[in-house]
Short mmCIF file of N, CA and C and ligand atoms in Angstrom, two decimals:
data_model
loop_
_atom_site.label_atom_id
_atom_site.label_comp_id
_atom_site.label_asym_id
_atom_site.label_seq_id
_atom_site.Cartn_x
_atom_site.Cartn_y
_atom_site.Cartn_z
N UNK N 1 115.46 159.46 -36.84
CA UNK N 1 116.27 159.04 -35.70
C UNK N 1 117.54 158.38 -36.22
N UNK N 2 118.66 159.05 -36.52
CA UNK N 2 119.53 158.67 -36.72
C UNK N 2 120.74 157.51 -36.12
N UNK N 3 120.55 157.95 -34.68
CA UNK N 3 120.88 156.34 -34.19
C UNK N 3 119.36 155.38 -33.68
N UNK N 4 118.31 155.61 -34.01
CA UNK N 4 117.67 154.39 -33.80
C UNK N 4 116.54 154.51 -32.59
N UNK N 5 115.77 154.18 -32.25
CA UNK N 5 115.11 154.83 -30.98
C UNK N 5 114.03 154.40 -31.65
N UNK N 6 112.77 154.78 -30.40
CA UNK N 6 111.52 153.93 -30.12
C UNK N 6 110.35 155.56 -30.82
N UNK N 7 109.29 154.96 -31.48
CA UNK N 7 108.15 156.17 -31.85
C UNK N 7 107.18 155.32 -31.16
N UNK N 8 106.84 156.31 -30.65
CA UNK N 8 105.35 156.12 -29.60
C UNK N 8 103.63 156.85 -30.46
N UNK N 9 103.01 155.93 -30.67
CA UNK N 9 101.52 156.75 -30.81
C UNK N 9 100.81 156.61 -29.67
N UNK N 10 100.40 157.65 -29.77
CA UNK N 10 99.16 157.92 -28.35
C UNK N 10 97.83 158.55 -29.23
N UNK N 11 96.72 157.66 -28.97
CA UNK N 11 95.25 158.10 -29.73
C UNK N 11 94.10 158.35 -28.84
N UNK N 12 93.32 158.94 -28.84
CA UNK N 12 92.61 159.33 -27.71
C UNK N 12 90.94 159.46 -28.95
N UNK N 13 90.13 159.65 -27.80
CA UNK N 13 89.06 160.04 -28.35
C UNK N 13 87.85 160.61 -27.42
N UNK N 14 87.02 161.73 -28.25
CA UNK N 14 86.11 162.38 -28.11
C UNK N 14 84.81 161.92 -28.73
N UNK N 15 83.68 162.57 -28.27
CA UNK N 15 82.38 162.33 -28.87
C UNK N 15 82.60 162.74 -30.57
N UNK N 16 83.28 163.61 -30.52
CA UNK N 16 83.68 164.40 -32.12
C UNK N 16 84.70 164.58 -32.58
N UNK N 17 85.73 164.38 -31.80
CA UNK N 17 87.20 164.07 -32.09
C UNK N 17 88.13 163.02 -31.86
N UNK N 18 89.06 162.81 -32.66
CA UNK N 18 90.31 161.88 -32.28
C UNK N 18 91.71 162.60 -32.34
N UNK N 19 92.01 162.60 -31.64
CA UNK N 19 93.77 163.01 -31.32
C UNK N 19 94.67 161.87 -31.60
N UNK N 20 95.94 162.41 -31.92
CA UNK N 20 96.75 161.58 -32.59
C UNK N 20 98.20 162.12 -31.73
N UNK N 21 98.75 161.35 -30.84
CA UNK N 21 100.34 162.13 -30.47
C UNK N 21 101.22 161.17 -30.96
N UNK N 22 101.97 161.72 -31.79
CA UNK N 22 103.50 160.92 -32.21
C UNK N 22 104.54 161.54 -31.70
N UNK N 23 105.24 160.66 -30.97
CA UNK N 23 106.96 160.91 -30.38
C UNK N 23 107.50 160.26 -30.78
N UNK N 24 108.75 160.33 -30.91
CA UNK N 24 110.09 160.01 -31.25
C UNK N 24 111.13 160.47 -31.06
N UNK N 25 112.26 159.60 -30.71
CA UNK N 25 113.27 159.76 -29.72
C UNK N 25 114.79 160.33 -30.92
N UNK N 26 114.28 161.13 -31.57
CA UNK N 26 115.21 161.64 -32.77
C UNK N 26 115.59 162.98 -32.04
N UNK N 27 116.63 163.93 -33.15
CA UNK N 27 117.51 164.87 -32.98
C UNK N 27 115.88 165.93 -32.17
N UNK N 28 114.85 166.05 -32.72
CA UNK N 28 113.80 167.11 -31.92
C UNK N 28 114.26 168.09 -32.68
N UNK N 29 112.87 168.85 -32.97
CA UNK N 29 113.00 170.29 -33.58
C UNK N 29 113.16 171.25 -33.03
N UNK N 30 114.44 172.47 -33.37
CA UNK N 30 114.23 173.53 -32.92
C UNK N 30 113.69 174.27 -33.08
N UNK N 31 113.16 175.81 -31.89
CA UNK N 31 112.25 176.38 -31.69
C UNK N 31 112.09 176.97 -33.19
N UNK N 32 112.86 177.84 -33.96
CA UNK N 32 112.97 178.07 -35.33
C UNK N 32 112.00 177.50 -36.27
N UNK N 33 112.06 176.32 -35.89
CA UNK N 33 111.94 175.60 -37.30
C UNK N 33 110.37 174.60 -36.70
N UNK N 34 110.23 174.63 -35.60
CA UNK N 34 108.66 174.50 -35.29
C UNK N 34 107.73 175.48 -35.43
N UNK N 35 108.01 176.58 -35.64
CA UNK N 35 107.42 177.55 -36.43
C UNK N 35 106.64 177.40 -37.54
N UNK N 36 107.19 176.72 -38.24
CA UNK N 36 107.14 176.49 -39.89
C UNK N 36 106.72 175.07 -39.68
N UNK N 37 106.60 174.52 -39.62
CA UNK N 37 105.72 173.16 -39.53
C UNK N 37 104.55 173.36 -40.03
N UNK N 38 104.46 172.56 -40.93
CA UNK N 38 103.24 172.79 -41.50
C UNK N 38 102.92 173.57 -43.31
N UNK N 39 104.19 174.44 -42.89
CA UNK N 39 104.60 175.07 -44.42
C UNK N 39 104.61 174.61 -44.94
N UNK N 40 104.18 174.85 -46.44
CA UNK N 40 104.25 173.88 -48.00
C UNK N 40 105.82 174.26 -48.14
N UNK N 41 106.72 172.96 -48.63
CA UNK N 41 107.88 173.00 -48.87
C UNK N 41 108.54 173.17 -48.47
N UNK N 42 108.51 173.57 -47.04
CA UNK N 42 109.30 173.46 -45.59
C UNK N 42 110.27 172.76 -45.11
N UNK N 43 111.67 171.95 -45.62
CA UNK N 43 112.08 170.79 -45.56
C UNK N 43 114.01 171.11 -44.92
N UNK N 44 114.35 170.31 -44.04
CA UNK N 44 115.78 170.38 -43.77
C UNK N 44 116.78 169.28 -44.16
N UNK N 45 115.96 168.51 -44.74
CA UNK N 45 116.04 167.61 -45.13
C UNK N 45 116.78 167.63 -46.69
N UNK N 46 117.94 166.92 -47.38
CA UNK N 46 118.52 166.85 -48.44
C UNK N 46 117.69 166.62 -49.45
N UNK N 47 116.74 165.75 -49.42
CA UNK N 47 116.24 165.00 -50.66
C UNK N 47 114.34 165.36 -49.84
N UNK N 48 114.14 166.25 -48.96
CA UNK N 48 112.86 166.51 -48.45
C UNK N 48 111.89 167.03 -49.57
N UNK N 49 111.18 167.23 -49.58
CA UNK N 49 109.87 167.60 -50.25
C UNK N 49 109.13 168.96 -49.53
N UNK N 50 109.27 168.49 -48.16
CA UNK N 50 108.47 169.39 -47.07
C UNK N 50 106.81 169.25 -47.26
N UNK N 51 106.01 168.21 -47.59
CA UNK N 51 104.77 167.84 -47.47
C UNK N 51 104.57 167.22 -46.61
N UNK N 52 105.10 166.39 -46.24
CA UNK N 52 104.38 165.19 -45.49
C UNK N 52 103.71 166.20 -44.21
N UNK N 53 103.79 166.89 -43.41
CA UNK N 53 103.24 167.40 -42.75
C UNK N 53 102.37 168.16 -42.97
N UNK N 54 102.72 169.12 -44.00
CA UNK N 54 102.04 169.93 -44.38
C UNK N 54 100.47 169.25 -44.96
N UNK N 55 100.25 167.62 -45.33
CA UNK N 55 99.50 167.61 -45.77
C UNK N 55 98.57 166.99 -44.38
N UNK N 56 98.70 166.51 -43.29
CA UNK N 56 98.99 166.42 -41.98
C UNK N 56 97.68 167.16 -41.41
N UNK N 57 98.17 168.59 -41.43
CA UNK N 57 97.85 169.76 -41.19
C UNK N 57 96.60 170.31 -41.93
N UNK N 58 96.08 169.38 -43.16
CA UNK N 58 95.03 170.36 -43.55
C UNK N 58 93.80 170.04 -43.44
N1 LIG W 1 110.13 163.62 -36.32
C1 LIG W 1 110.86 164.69 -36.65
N2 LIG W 1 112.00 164.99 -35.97
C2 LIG W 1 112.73 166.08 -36.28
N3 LIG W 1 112.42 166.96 -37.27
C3 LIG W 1 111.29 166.69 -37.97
C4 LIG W 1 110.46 165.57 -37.71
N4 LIG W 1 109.42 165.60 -38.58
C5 LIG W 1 109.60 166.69 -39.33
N5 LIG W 1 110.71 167.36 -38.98
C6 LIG W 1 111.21 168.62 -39.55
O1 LIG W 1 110.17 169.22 -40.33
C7 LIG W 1 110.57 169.32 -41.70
C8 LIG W 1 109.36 169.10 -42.58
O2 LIG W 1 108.91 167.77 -42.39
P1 LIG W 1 108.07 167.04 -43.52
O3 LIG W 1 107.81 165.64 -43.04
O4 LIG W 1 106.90 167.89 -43.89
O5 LIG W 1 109.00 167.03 -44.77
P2 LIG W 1 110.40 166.27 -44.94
O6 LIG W 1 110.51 165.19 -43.89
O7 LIG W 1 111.47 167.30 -44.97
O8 LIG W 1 110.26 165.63 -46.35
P3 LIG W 1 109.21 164.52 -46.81
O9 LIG W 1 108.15 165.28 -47.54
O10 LIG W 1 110.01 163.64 -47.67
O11 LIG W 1 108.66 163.85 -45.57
C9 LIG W 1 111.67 168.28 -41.85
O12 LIG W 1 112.53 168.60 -42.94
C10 LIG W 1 112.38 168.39 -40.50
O13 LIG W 1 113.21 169.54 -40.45
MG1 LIG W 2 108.93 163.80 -43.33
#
């Protein structure tokens, strides 16, 4: 979030599961590139890595 803004968690739960929702009031991904979420090395980012999600995801 480049100018600054609020991240929200929302956690929920099941007999066998927990859900996890994170928002944040940043630029938002385009349709493109939510595609790939999740990809190893996936990054738009200058100095990104492209893990942090990817490890997220497994
Ligand atoms: N909260 C977000 N808002 C907008 N785009 C995001 C957000 N989180 C992830 N992305 C997009 O997904 C890409 C991959 O995210 P990921 O966290 O896996 O790696 P990264 O942020 O690029 O690098 P790092 O591994 O250092 O976190 C990002 O480069 C960015 O394009
Ligand atoms: Mg990241």
């Amino acid at each position: 979030m480049p100018t600054g803004g609020s991240i929200y968690v929302f956690i929920d739960s099941t007999a066998h599961h927990i859900l996890i929702k994170i928002k944040d009031e940043g630029v938002g991904i385009g349709e493109e590139h939510v595609k790939r979420l999740g990809e190893r090395f996936f990054t738009t980012k200058h100095n990104g890595n492209g893990l942090s999600l990817m490890v997220r995801f497994i």
